[in-house]
mmCIF file of C-alpha atoms in Angstrom:
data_model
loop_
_atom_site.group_PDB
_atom_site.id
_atom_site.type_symbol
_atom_site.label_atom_id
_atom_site.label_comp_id
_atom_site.label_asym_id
_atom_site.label_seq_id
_atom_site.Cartn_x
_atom_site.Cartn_y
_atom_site.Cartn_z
ATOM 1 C CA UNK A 47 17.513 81.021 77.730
ATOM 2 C CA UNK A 48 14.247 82.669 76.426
ATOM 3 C CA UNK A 49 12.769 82.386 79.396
ATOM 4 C CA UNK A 50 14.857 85.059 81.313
ATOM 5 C CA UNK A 51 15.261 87.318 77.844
ATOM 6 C CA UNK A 52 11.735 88.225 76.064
ATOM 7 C CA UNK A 53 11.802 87.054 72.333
ATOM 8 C CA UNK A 54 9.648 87.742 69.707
ATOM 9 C CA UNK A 55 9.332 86.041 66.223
ATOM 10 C CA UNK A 56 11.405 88.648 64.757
ATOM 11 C CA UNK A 57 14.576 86.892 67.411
ATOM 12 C CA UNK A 58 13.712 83.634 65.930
ATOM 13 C CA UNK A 59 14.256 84.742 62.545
ATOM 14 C CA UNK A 60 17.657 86.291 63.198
ATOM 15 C CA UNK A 61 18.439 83.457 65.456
ATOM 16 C CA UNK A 62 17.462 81.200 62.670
ATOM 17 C CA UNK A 63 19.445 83.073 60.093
ATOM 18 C CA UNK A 64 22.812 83.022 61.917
ATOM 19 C CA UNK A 65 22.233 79.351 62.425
ATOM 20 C CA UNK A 66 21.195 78.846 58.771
ATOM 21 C CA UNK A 67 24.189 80.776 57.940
ATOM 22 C CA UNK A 68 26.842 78.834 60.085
ATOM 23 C CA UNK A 69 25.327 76.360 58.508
ATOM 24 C CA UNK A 70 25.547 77.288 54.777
ATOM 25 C CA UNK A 71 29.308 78.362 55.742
ATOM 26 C CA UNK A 72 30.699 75.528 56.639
ATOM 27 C CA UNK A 73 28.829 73.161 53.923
ATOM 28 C CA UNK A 74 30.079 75.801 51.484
ATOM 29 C CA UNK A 75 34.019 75.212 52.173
ATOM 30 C CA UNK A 76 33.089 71.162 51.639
ATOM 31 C CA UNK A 77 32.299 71.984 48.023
ATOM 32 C CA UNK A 78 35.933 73.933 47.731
ATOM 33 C CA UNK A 79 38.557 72.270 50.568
ATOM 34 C CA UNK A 80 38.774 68.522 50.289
ATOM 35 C CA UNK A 81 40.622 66.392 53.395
ATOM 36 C CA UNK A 82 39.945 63.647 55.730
ATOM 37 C CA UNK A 83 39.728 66.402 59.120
ATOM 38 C CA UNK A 84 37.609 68.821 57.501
ATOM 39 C CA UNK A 85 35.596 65.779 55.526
ATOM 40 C CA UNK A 86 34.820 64.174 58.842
ATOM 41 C CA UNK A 87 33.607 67.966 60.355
ATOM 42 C CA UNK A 88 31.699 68.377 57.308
ATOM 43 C CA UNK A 89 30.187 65.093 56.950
ATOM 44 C CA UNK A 90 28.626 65.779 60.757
ATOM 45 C CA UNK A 91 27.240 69.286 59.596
ATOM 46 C CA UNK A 92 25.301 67.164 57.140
ATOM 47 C CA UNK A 93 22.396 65.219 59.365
ATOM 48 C CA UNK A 94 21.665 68.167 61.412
ATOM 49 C CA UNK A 95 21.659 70.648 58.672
ATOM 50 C CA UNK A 96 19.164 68.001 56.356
ATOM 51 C CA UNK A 97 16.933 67.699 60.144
ATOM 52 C CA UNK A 98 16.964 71.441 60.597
ATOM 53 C CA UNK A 99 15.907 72.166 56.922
ATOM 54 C CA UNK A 100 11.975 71.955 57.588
ATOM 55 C CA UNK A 101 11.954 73.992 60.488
ATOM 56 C CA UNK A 102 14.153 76.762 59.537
ATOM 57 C CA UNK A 103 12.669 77.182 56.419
ATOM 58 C CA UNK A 104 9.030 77.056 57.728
ATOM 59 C CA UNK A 105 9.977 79.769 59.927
ATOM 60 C CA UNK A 106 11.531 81.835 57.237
ATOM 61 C CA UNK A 107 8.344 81.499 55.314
ATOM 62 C CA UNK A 108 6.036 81.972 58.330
ATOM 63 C CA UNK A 109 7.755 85.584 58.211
ATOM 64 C CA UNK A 110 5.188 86.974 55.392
ATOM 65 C CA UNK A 111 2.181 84.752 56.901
ATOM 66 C CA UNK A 112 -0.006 88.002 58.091
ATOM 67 C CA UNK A 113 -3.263 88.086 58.972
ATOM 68 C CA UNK A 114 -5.761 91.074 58.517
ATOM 69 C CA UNK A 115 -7.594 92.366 62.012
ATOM 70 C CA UNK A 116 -9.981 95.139 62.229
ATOM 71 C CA UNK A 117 -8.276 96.615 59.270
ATOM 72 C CA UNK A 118 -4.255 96.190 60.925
ATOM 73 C CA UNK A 119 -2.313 93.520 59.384
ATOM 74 C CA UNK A 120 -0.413 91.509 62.370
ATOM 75 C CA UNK A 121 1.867 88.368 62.093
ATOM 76 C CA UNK A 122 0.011 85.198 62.504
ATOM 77 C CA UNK A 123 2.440 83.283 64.235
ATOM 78 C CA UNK A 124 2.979 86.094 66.859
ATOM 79 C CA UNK A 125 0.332 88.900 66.830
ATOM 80 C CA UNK A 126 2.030 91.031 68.828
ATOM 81 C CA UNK A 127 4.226 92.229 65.817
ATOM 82 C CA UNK A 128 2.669 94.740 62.971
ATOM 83 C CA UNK A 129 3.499 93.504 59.372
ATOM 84 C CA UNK A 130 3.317 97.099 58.861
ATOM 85 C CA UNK A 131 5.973 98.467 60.601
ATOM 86 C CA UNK A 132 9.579 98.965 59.645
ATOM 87 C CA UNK A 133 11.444 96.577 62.368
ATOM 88 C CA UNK A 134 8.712 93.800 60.318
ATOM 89 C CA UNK A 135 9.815 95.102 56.844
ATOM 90 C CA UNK A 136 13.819 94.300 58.055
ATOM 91 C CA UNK A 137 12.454 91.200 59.353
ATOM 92 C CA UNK A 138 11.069 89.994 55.916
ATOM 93 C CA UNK A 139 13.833 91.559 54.206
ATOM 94 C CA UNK A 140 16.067 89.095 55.842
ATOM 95 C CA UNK A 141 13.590 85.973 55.270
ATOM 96 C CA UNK A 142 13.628 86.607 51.433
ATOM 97 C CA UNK A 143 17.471 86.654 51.560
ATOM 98 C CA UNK A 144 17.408 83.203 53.709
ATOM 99 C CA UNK A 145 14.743 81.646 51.638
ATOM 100 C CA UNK A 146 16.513 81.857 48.489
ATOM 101 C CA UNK A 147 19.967 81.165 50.569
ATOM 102 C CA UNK A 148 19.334 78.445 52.825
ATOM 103 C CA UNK A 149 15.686 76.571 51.609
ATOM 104 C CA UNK A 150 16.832 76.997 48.296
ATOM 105 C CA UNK A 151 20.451 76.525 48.341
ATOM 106 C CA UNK A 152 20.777 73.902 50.646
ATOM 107 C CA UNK A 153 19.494 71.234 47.994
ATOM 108 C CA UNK A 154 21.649 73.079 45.561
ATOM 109 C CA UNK A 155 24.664 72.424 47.821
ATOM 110 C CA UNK A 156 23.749 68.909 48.522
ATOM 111 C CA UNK A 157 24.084 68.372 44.497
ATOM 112 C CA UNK A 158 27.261 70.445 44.547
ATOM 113 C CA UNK A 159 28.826 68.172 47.124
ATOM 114 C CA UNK A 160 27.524 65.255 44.844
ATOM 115 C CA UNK A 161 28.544 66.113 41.789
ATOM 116 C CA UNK A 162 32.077 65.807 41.810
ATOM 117 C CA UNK A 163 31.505 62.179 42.412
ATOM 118 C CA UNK A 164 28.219 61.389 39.757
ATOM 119 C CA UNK A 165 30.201 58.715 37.541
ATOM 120 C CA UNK A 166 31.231 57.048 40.528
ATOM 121 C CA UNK A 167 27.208 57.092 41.553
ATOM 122 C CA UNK A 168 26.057 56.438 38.554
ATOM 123 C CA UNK A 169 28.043 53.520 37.980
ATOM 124 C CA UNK A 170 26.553 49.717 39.500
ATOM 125 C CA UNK A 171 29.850 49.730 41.788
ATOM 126 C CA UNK A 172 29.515 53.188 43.327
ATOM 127 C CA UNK A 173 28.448 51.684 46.858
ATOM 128 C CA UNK A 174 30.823 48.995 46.681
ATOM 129 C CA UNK A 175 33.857 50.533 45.312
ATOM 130 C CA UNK A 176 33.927 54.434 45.364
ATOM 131 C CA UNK A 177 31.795 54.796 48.336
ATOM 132 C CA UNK A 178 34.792 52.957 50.262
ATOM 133 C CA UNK A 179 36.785 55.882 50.273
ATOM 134 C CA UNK A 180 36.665 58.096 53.735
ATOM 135 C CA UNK A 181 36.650 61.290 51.018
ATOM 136 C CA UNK A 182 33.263 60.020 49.293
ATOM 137 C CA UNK A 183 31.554 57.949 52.065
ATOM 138 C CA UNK A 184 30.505 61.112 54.310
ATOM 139 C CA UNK A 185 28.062 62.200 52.236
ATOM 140 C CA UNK A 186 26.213 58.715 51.805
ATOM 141 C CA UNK A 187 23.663 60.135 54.422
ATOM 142 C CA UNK A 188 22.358 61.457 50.902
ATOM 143 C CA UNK A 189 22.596 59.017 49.035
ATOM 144 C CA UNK A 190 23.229 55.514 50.882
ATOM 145 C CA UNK A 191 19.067 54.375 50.421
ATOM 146 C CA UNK A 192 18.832 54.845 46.607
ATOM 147 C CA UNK A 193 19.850 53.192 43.075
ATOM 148 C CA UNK A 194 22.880 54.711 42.042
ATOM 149 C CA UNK A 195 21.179 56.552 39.153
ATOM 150 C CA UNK A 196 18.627 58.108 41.842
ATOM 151 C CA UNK A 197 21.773 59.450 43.972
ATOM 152 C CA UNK A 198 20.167 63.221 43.655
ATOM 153 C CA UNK A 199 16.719 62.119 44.807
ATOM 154 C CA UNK A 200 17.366 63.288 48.214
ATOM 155 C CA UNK A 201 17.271 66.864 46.725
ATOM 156 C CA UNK A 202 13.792 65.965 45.381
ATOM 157 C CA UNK A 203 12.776 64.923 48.819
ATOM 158 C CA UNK A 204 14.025 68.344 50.330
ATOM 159 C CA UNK A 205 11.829 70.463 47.274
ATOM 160 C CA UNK A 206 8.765 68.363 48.523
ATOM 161 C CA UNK A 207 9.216 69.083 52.480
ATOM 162 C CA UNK A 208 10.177 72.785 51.263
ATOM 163 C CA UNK A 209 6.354 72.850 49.514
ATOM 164 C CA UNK A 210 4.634 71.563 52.923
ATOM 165 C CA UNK A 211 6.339 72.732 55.350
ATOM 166 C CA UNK A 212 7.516 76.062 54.168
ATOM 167 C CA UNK A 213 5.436 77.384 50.626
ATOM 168 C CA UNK A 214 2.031 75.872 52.196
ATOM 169 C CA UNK A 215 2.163 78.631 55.151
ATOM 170 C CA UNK A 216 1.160 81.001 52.182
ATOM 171 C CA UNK A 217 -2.435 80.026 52.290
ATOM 172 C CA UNK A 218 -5.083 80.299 54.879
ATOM 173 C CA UNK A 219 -4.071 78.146 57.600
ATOM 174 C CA UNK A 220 -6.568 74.986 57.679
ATOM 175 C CA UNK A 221 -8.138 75.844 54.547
ATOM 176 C CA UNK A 222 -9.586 74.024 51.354
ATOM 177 C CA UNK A 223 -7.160 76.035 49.195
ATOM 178 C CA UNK A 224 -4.084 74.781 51.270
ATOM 179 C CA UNK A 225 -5.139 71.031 52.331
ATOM 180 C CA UNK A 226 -5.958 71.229 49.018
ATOM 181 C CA UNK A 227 -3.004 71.593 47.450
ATOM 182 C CA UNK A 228 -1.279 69.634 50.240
ATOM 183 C CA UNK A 229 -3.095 66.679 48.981
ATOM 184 C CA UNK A 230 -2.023 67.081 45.497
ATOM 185 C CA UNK A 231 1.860 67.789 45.952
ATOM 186 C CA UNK A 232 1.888 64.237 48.338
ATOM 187 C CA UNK A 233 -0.120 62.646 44.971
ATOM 188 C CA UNK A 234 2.526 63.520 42.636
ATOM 189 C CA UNK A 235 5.367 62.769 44.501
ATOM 190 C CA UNK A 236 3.780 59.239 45.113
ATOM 191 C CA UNK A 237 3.110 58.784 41.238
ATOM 192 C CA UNK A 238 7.176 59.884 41.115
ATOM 193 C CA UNK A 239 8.043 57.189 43.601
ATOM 194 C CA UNK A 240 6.031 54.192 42.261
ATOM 195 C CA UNK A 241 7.214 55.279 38.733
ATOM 196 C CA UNK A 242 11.204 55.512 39.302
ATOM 197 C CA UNK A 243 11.480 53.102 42.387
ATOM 198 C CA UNK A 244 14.427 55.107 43.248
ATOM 199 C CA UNK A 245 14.799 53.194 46.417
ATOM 200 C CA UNK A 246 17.539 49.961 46.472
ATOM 201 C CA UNK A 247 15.090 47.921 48.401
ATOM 202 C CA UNK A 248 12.224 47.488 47.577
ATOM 203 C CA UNK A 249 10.983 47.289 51.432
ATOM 204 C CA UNK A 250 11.750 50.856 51.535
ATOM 205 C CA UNK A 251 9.534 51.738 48.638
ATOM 206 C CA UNK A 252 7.074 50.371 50.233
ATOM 207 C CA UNK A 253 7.407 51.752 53.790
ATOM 208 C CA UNK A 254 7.635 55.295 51.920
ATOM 209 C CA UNK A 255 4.216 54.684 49.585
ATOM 210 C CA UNK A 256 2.510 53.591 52.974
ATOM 211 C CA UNK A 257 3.701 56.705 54.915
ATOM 212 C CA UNK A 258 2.416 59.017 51.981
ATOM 213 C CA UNK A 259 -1.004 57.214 51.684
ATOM 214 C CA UNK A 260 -1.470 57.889 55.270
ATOM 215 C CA UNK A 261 -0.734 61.600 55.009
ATOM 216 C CA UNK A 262 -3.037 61.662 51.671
ATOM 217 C CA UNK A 263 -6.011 59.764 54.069
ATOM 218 C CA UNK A 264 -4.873 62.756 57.342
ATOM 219 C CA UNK A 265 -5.414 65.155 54.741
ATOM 220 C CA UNK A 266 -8.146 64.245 53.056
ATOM 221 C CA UNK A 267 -9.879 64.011 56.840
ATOM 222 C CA UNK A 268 -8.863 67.470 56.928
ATOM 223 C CA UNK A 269 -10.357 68.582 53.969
ATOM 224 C CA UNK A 270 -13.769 66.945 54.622
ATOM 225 C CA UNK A 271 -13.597 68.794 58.089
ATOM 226 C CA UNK A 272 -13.055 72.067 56.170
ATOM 227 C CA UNK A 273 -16.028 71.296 53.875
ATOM 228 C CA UNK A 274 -18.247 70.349 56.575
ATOM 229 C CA UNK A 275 -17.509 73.766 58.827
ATOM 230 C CA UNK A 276 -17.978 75.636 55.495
ATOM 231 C CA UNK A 277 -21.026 74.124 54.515
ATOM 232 C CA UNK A 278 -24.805 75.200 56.525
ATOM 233 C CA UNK A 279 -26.131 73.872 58.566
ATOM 234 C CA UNK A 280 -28.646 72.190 56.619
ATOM 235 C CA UNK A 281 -26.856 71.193 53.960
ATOM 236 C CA UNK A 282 -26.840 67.659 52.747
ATOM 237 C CA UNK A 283 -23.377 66.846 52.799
ATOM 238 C CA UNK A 284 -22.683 68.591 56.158
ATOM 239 C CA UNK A 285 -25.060 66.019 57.251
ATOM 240 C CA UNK A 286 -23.286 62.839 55.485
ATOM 241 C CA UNK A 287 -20.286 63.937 57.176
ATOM 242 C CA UNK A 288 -19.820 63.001 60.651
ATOM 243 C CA UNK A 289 -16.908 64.097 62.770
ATOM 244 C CA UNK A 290 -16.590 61.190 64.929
ATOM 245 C CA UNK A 291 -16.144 58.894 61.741
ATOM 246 C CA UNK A 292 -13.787 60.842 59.983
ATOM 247 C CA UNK A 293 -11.543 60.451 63.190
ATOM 248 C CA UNK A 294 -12.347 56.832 63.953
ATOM 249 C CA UNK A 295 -11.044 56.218 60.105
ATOM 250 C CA UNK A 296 -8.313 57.894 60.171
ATOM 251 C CA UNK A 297 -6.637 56.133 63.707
#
């Protein structure tokens, strides 16, 4: 469709916002209507709106990522648009509204829907007995892989892809400050996980510890490749730093 209609980023936003907000709608009526037709709509609103999530909100976020040239301040995803101009100022507007509407309220939803239901997940039988019910099982999507006392870690999972996906875009793209910080939000949410164990098995613990290291080793490449570009030419650890190795390491 965009190819016969010219978009710009300011299209995506408003596209993204009436998806967001269809979105947000019909989540919104699961946490006040209750019924097996609208449970079974609601429960398939659920994956897509938890895959969308990252996406939507990085582009919400992306809104107020401008970049200074020759003295003009232009959107860095599409530098075509002045951050300076008044269509740009509606645009971010809109963002602010979304962000605190959709990347924030979407967890807060997700613990709405979940709430009703937290002695039931608390208790050792909430998979087994409550979780039988057609009412109850459509949201185990949330929280089907973890302990029953660890039923709202999902929403913990959502903050952490809302800090590198969407927060992240604040800083300098590819720079110290934000691989940086990258590296120490995926270190704290490891420390989290090997702590609580909120997973039921323990393979999945695992598998999620191993898939963190490796983004802690991608981004520590990263910030060794910042350093070196930073650094002169001449400088010692420029030249203890080779390219080639950081890449054959981390494959």
């Amino acid at each position: 469709f965009a190819c016969f209609i010219p978009t710009d980023y300011h299209d995506r936003v408003y596209s993204a916002t009436t998806l967001s907000s269809i979105i947000l709608a019909v989540l919104g009526m699961g946490i006040v209507r209750s019924g097996r037709s609208h449970g079974n709509f609601l429960s398939l609103c659920i994956v897509p709106s938890y895959l969308l999530y990252p996406s939507i909100s990085a582009l919400f976020f992306q809104t107020f990522n401008c970049r200074e040239i020759d003295q003009d301040r232009f959107l860095a995803p599409d530098l075509s648009i002045d951050c300076d101009s008044s269509e740009h100022a509606r645009a971010e507007g809109v963002a602010w509204l979304m962000i605190v509407a959709f990347s924030i309220g979407l967890p807060a939803i997700y613990q709405a829907l979940l709430f009703p239901h937290r002695r039931q997940l608390a208790s050792s039988l909430s998979h087994e007995g409550a979780g039988g019910s057609g009412s109850f099982r459509m949201f185990e999507f949330l929280y089907g892989d973890y302990k029953p006392r660890f039923y709202w870690w999902e929403a913990l999972e959502i903050v952490r892809k809302l800090l590198l996906t969407g927060v992240l875009v604040q800083f300098q793209k590819g720079s110290l400050i934000q691989t940086a910080m990258a590296m120490v939000i995926i270190v704290l949410h490891m420390l989290l996980l090997a702590h609580f164990k909120p997973y039921k098995r323990a393979r999945d613990g695992a598998v999620s510890l191993f898939i963190y290291a490796m983004l802690l080793a991608v981004f520590f490449g990263a910030l060794l490749l910042s350093a070196q570009a930073a650094l002169p030419e001449d400088h010692l650890l420029r030249r203890g730093i080779s390219t080639t190795a950081v890449a054959v390491v981390l494959i």
